[in-house]
Coordinates of C-alpha atoms in Angstrom, one line a residue:
X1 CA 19.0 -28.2 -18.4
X2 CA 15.7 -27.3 -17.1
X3 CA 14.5 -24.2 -14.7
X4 CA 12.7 -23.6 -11.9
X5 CA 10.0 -20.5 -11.8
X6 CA 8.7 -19.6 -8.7
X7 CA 5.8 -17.9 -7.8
X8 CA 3.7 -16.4 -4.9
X9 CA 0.0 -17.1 -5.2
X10 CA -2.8 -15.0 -2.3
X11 CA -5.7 -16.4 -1.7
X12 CA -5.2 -20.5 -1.8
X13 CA -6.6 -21.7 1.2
X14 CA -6.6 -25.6 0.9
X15 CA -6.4 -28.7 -1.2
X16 CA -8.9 -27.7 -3.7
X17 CA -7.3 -24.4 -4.5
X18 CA -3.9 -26.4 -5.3
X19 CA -5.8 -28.1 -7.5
X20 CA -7.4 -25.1 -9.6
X21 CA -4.2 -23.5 -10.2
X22 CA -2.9 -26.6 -10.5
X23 CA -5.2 -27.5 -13.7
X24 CA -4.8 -24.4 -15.3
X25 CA -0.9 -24.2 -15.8
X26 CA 0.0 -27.8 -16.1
X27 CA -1.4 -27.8 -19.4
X28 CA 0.8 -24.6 -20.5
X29 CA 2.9 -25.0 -23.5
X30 CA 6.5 -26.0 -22.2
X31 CA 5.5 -26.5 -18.3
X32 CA 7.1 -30.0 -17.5
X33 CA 6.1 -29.8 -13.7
X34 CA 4.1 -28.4 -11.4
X35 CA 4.2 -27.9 -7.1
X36 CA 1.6 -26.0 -5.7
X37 CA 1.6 -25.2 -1.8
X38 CA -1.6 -23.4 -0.3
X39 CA -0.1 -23.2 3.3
X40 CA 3.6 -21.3 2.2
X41 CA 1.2 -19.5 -1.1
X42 CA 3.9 -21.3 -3.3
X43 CA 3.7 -22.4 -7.3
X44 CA 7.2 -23.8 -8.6
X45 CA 7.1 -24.7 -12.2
X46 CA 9.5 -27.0 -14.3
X47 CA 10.3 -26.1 -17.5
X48 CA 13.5 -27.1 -20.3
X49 CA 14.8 -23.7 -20.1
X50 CA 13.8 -20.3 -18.4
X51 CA 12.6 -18.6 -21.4
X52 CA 10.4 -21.5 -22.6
X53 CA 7.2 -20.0 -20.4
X54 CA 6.7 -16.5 -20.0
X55 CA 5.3 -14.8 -16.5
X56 CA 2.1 -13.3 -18.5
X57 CA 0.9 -17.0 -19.2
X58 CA 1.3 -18.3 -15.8
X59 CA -0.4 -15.4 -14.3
X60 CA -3.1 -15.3 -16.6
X61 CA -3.3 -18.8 -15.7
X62 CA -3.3 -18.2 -12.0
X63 CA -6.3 -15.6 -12.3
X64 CA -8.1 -17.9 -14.5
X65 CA -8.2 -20.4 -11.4
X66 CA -9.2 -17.2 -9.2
X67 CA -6.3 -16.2 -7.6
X68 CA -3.5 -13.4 -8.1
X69 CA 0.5 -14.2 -8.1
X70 CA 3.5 -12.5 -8.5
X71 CA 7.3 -13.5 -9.6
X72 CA 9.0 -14.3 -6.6
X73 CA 13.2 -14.3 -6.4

């Protein structure tokens, strides 16, 4: 069954920034899907099971495309 990560990005602004964060977490290890909204700041992530990606690797991955997130509930 797979899980949902969610995540509040700062700083995404338009298109182009959805598609930088975009590029640099799709290709993670284990990440099956990926929504990125600049107007709500919002990053959801599928992945087979919650444990299969940790935090540190999306938000390295996040601040590699320029932009800071944290875990949101």
């Amino acid at each position: 069954m797979s899980a949902t990560l969610s995540y509040d990005v700062t700083g995404m602004t338009c298109s182009h920034c959805e598609n930088a964060v975009r590029q640099e977490v799709e290709p993670l290890t284990g990440v099956q899907s990926v929504e990125v909204d600049a107007s709500s700041g919002a990053l959801r992530i599928t992945v087979p099971d919650a444990g299969s990606v940790t935090d540190e690797a999306v938000l390295s991955a996040v601040e590699e495309a320029g932009f800071e997130a944290v875990r949101s509930a």
